[in-house]
mmCIF file of C-alpha atoms in Angstrom:
data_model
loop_
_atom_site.group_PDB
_atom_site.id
_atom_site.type_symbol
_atom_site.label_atom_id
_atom_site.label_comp_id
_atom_site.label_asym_id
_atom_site.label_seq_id
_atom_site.Cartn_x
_atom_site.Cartn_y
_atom_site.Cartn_z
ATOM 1 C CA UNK A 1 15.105 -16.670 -14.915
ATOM 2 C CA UNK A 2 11.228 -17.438 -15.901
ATOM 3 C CA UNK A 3 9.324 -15.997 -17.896
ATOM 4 C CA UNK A 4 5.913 -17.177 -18.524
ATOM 5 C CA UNK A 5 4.248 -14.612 -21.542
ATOM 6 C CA UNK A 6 0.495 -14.852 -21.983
ATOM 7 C CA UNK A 7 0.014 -18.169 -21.730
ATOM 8 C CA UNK A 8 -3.355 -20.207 -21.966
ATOM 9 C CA UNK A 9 -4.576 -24.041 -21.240
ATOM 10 C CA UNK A 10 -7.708 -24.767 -22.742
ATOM 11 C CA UNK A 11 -8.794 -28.654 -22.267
ATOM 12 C CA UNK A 12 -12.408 -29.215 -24.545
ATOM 13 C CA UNK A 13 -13.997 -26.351 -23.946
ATOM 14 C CA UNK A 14 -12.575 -25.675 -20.787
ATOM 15 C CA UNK A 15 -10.052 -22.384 -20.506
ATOM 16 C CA UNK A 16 -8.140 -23.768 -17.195
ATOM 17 C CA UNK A 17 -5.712 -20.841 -17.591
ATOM 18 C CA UNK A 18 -6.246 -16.958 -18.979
ATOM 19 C CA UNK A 19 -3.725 -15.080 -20.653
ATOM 20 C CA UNK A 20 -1.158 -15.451 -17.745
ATOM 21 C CA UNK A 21 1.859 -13.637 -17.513
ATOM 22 C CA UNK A 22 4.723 -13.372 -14.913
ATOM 23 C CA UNK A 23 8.335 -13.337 -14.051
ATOM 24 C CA UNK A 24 10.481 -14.932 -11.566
ATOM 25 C CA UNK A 25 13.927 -13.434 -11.061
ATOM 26 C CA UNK A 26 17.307 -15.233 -10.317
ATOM 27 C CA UNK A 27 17.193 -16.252 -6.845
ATOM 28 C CA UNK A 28 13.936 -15.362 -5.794
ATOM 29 C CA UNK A 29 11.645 -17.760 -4.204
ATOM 30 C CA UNK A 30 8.368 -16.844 -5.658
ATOM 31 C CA UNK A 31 4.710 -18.134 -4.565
ATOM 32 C CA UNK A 32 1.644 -19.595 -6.091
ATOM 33 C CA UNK A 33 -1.135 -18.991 -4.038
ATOM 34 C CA UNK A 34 -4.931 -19.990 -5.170
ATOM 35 C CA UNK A 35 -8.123 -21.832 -3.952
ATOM 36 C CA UNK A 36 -9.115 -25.255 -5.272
ATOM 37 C CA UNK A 37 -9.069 -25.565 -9.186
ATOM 38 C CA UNK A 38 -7.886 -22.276 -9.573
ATOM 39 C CA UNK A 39 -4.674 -23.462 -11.940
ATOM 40 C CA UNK A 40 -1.325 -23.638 -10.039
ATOM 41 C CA UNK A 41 -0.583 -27.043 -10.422
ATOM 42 C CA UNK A 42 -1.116 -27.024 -14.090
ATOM 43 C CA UNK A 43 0.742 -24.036 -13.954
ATOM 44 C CA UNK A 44 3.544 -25.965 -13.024
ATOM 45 C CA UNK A 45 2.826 -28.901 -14.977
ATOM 46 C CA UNK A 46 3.478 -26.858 -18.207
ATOM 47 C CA UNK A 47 6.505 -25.007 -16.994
ATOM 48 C CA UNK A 48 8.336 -28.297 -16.333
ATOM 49 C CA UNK A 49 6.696 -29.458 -19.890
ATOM 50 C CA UNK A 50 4.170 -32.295 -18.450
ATOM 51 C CA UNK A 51 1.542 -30.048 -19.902
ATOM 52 C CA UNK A 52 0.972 -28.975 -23.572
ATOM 53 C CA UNK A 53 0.425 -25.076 -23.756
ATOM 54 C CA UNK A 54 -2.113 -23.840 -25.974
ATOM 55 C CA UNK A 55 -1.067 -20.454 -26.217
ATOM 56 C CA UNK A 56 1.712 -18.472 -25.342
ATOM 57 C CA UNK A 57 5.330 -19.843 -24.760
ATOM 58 C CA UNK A 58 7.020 -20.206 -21.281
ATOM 59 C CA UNK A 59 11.243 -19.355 -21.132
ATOM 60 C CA UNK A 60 13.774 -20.668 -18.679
ATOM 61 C CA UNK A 61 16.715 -18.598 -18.805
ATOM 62 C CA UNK A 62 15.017 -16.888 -22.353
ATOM 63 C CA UNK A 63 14.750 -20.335 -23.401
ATOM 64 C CA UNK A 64 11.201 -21.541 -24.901
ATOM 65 C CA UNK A 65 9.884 -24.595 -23.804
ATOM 66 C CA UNK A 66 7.309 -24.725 -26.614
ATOM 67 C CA UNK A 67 10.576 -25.239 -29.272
ATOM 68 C CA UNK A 68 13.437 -26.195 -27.029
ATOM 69 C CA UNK A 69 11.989 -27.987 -24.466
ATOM 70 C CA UNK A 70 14.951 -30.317 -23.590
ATOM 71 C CA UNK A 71 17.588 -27.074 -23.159
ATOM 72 C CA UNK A 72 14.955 -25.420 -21.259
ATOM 73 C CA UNK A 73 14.702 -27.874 -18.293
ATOM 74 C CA UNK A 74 18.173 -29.138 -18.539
ATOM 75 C CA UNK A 75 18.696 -26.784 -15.726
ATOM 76 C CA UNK A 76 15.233 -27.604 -13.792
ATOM 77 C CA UNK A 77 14.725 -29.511 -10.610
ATOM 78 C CA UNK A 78 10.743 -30.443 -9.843
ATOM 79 C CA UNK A 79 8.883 -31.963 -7.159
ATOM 80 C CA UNK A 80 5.250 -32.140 -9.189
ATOM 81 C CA UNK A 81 2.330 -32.813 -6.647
ATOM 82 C CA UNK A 82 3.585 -36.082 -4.725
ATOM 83 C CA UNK A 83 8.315 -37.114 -4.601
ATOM 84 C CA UNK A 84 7.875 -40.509 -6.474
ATOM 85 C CA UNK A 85 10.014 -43.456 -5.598
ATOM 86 C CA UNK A 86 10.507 -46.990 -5.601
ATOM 87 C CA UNK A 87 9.947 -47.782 -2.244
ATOM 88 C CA UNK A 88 11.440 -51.565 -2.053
ATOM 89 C CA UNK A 89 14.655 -49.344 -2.823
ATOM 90 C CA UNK A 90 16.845 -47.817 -0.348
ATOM 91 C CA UNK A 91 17.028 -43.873 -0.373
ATOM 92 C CA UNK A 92 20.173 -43.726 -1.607
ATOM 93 C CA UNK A 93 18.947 -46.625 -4.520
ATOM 94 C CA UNK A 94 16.586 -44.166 -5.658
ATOM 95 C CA UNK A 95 19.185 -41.234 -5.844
ATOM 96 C CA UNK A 96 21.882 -43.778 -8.004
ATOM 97 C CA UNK A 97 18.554 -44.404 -9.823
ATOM 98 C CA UNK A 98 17.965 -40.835 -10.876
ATOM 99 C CA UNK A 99 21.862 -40.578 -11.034
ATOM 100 C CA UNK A 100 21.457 -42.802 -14.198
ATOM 101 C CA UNK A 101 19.506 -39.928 -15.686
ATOM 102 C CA UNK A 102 22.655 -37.509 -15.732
ATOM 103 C CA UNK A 103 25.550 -39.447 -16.194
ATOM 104 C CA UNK A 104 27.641 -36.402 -15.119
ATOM 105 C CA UNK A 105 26.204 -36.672 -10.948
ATOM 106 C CA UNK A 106 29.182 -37.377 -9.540
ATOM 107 C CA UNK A 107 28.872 -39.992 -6.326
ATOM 108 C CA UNK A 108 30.222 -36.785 -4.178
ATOM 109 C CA UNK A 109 27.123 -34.848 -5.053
ATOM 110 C CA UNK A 110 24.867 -37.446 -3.960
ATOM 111 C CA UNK A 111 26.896 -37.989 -0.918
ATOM 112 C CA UNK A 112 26.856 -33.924 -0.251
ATOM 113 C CA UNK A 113 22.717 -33.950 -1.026
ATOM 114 C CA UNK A 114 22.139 -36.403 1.737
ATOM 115 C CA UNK A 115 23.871 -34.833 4.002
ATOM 116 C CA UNK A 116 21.951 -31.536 2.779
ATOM 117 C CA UNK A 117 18.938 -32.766 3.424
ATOM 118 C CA UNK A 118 20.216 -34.954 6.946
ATOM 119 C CA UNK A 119 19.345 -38.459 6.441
ATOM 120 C CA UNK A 120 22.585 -40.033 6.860
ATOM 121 C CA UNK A 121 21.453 -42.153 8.997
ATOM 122 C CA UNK A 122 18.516 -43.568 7.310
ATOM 123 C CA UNK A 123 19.723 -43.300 3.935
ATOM 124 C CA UNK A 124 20.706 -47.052 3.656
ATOM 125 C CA UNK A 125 16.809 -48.084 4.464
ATOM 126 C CA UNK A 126 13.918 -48.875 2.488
ATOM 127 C CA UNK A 127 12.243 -45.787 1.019
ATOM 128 C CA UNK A 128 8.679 -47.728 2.315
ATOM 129 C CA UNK A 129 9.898 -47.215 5.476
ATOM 130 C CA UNK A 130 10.390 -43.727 5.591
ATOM 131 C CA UNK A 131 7.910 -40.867 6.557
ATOM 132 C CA UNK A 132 6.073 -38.414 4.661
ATOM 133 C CA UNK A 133 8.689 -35.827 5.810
ATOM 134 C CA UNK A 134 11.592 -38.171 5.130
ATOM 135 C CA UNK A 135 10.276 -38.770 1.162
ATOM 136 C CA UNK A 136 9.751 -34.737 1.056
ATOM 137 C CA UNK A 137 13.656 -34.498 1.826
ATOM 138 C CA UNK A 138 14.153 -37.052 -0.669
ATOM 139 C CA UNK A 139 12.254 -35.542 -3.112
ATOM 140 C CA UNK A 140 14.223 -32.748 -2.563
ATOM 141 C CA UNK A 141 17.479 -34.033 -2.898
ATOM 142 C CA UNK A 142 16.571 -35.651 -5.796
ATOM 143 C CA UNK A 143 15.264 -32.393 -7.510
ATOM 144 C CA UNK A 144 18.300 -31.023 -6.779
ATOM 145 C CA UNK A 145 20.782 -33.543 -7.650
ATOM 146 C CA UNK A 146 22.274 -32.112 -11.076
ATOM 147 C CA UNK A 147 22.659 -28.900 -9.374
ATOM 148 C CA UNK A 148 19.426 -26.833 -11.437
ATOM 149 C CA UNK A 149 19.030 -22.987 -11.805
ATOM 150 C CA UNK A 150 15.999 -23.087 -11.156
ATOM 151 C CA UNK A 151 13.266 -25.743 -8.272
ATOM 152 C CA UNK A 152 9.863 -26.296 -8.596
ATOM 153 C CA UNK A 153 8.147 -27.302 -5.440
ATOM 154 C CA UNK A 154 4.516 -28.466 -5.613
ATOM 155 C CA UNK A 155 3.317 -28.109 -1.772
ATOM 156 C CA UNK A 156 6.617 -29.011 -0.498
ATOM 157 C CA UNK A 157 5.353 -28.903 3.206
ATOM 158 C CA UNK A 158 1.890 -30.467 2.719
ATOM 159 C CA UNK A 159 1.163 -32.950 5.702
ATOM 160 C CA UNK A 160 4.488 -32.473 7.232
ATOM 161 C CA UNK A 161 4.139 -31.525 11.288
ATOM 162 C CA UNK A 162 5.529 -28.180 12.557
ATOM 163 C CA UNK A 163 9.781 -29.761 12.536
ATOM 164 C CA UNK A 164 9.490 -30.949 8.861
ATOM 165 C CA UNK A 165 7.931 -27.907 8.202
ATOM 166 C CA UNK A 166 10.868 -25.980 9.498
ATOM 167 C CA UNK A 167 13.295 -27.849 8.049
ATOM 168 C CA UNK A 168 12.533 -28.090 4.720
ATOM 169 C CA UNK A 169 12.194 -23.631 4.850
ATOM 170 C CA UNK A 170 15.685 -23.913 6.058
ATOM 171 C CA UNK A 171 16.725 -26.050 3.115
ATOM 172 C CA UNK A 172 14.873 -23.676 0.644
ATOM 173 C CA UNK A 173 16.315 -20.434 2.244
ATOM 174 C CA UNK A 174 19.374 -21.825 2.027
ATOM 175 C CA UNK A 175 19.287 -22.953 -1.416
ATOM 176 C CA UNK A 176 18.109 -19.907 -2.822
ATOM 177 C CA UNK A 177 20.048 -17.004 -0.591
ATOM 178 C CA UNK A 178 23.853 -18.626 -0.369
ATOM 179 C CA UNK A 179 23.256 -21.134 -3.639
ATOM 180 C CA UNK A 180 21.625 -18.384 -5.695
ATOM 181 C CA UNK A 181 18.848 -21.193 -6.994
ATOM 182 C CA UNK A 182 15.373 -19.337 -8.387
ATOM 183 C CA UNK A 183 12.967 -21.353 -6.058
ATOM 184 C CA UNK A 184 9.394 -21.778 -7.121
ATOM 185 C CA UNK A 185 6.440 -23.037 -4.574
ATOM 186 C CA UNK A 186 3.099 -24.008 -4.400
ATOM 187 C CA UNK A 187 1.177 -23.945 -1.690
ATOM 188 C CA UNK A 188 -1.953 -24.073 0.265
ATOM 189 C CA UNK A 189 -0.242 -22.653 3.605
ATOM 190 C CA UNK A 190 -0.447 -18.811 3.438
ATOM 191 C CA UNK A 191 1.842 -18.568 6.662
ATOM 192 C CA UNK A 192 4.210 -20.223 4.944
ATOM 193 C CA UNK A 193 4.320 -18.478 2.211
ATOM 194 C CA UNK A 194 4.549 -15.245 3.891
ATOM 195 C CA UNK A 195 7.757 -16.801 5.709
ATOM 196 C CA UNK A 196 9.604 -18.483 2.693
ATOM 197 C CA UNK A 197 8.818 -16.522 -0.251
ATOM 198 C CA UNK A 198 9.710 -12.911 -2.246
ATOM 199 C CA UNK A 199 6.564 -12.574 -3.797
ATOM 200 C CA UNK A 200 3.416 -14.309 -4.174
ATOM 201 C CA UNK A 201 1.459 -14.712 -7.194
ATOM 202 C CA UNK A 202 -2.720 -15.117 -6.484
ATOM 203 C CA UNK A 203 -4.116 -17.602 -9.379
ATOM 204 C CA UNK A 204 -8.398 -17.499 -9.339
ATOM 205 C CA UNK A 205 -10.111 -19.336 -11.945
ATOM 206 C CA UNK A 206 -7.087 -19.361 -14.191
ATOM 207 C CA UNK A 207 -6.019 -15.585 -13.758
ATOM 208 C CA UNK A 208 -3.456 -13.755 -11.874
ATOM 209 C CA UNK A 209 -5.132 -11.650 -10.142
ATOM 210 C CA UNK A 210 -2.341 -9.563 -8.346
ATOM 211 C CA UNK A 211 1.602 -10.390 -6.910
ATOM 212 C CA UNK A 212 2.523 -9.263 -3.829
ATOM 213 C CA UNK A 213 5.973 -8.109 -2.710
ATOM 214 C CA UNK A 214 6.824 -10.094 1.028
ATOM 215 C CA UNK A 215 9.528 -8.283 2.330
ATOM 216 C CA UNK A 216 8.122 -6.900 5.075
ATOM 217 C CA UNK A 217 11.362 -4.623 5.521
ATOM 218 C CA UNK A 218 11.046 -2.821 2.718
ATOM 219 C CA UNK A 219 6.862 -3.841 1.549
ATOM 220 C CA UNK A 220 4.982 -4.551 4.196
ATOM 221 C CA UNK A 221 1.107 -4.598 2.832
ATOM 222 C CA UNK A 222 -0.681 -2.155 5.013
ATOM 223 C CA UNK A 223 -4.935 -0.910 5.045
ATOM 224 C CA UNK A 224 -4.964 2.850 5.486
ATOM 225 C CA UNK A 225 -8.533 3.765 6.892
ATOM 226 C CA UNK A 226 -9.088 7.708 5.976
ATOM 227 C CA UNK A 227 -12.603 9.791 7.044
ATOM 228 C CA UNK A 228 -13.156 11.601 4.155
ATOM 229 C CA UNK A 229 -15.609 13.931 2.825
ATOM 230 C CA UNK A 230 -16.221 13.011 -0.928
ATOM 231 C CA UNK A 231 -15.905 10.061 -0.872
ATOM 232 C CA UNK A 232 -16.690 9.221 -4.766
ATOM 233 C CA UNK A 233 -13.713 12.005 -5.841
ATOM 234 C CA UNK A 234 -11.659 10.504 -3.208
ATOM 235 C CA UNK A 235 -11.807 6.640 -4.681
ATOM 236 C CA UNK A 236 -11.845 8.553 -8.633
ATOM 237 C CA UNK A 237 -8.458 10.108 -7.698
ATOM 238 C CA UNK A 238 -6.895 6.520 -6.204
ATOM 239 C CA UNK A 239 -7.776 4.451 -8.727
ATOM 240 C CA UNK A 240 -6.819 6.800 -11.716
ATOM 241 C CA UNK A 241 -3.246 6.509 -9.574
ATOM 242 C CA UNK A 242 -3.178 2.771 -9.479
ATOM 243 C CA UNK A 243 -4.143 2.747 -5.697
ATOM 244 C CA UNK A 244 -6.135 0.496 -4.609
ATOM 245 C CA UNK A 245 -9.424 2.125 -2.652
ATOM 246 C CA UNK A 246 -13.138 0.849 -1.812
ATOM 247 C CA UNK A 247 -15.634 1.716 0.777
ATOM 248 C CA UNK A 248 -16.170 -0.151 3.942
ATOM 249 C CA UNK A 249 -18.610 0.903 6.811
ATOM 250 C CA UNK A 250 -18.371 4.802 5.525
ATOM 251 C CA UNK A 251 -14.842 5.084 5.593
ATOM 252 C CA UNK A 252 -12.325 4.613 2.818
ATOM 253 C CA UNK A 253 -9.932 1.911 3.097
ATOM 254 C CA UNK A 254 -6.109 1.919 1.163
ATOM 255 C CA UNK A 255 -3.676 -0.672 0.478
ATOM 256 C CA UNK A 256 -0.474 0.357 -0.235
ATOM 257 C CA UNK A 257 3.100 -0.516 0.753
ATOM 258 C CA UNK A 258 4.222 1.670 3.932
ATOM 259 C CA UNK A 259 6.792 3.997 2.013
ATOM 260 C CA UNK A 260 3.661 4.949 -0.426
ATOM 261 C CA UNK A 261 1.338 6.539 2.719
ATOM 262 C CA UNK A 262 3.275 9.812 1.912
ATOM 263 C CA UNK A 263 2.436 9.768 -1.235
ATOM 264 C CA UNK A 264 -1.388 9.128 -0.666
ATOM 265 C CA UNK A 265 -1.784 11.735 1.191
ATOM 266 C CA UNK A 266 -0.043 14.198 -1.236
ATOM 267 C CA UNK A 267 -1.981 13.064 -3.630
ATOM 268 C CA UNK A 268 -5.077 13.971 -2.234
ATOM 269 C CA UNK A 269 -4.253 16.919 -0.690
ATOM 270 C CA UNK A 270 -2.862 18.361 -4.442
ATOM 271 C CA UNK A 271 -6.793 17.028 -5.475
ATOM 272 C CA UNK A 272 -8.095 19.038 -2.226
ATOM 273 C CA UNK A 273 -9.801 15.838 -1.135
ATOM 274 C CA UNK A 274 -10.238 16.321 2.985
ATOM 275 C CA UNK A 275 -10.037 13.754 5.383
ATOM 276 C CA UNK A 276 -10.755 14.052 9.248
ATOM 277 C CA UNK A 277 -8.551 11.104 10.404
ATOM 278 C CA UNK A 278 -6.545 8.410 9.609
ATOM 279 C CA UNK A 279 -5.898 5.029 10.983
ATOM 280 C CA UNK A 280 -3.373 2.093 10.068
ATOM 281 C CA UNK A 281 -3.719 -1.956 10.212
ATOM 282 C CA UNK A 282 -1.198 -4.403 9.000
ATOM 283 C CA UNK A 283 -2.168 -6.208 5.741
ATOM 284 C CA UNK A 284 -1.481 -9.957 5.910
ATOM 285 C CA UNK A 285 -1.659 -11.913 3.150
ATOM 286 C CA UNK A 286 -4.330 -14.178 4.261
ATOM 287 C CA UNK A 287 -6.578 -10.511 4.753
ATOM 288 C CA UNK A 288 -5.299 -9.724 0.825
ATOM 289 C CA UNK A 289 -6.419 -13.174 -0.081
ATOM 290 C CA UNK A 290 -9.729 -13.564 1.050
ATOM 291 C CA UNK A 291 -10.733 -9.600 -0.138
ATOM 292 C CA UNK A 292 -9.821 -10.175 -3.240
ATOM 293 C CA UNK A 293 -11.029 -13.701 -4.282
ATOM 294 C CA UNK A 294 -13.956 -12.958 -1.441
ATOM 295 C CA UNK A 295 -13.479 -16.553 -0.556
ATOM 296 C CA UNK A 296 -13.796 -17.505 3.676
ATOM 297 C CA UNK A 297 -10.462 -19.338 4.982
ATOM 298 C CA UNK A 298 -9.938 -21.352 8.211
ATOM 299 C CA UNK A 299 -6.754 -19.848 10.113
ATOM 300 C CA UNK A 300 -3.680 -19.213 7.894
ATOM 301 C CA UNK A 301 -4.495 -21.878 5.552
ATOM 302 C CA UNK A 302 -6.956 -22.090 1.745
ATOM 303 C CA UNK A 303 -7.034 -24.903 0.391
ATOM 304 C CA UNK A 304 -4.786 -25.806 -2.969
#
């Protein structure tokens, strides 16, 4: 459903984003994940065309947004950073106002989007009167509105308390496992991420540095911890495999996915690599995070 192929930003001299590449598959909530200036917001800001690309194209259902920009989002619902609204306007002024932007919203899909999102009962009221969890449900109804393939959520739970927080990963569950809708999300909240999304993309500096699968029932990150004699022939034989190995405190550590253990140890049994024992901790992704960008983290949460 997205494709984003090599794609660059340079600003001046200034390369915000390297040679990126990803996919996002139909109906798959996917993650962005990174530390302070590390690109995900401009990441967005060029997939939903508020930022020129200098290099490389992005596609929205294979089409390119660098020649057919218009085509490419007609099918894209965005909340970019901050849900903007005229706030001496009712909610439901603000949803007739964006109506006015597709003339084919019907009044029964703005009537079935508030109810979606459960403000019936404050619909009729001033948007300045409304919390920051009530404008996030906004926002998303909005973004929604002309039904899109494909939402783009800029730190859709950011500031809301534990109940907004839950409701809006009901809405985007529900949106993208009985609607079908490819849901993008950025996010500072790793927890969150770990709850809501498919996979997770990590952005540092402008890279993508790895994606991570998040179905723990069928990829659940885990750290193998072998004793092992050669240890240099041990880590030579991983990595040549694509396994990621290093050294910690004299003992080798491996993350893999829990079907792969198997495998590992096959592997370095056929390369008669001995080991004396073998231990097992759950990866989070907050652990992955902060070995791989070796940047310190407060609780389950980095900062965006």
């Amino acid at each position: 459903m997205l494709n984003i192929e090599n794609v660059s930003k340079t600003i001046g001299n200034h390369q915000i984003i390297k040679d990126l590449s990803l996919h996002v598959d139909k109906g798959e909530v996917f993650g962005l994940l990174g530390p302070n200036g590390a690109g995900k917001t401009t990441i967005i800001r060029m997939i939903v065309g508020l930022a020129k690309i200098t290099w490389g194209d992005i596609f929205i259902n294979n089409i390119s947004i660098t020649h057919q920009k218009q085509a490419a989002l007609k099918k894209v619902g965005a909340i970019v950073e901050n849900p903007e609204f005229y706030n001496n306007m009712s909610g439901l002024g603000n949803l007739k106002q964006h109506q006015r932007l597709y003339p084919h919203i019907s009044e029964n899909q703005i009537n079935n989007a508030v109810d979606f999102i459960e403000l019936q009962h404050r619909i009729h009221e001033k948007v300045g009167h409304y919390s920051l969890g009530m404008k996030q449900r906004l926002g998303l109804a909005q973004a929604m509105l002309h039904h899109p393939d494909v939402l783009i959520l800029d730190e859709p739970t950011n500031g809301l308390d534990p109940a907004g927080i839950k409701k809006i990963r009901g809405h985007i569950n529900y949106l993208s496992k009985e609607l079908g809708l490819t849901v993008i999300i950025s996010s500072h909240l790793l927890s969150e991420i770990e709850q809501i999304c498919d996979r997770a993309a990590i952005i540092d500096e402008g890279k993508l540095i790895t994606i991570q699968h998040l179905n723990k029932e069928t990829a659940t990150q885990m750290t193998y911890e072998f004793t092992v004699q050669d240890m240099s022939s041990a880590i030579n034989v991983l990595t040549q495999h694509n396994i990621q190995a290093y050294t910690n405190k004299n003992k080798l550590h491996v993350t893999i996915n829990k079907p792969d253990l198997f495998n590992v140890i096959k592997l370095m049994v056929d390369h008669h690599i001995k080991f004396t024992s073998l231990t097992s901790k759950e990866k989070t992704l907050e652990d992955y995070f902060i070995k791989i960008t070796n940047k310190g983290v407060n609780d389950n949460s980095i900062v965006n």
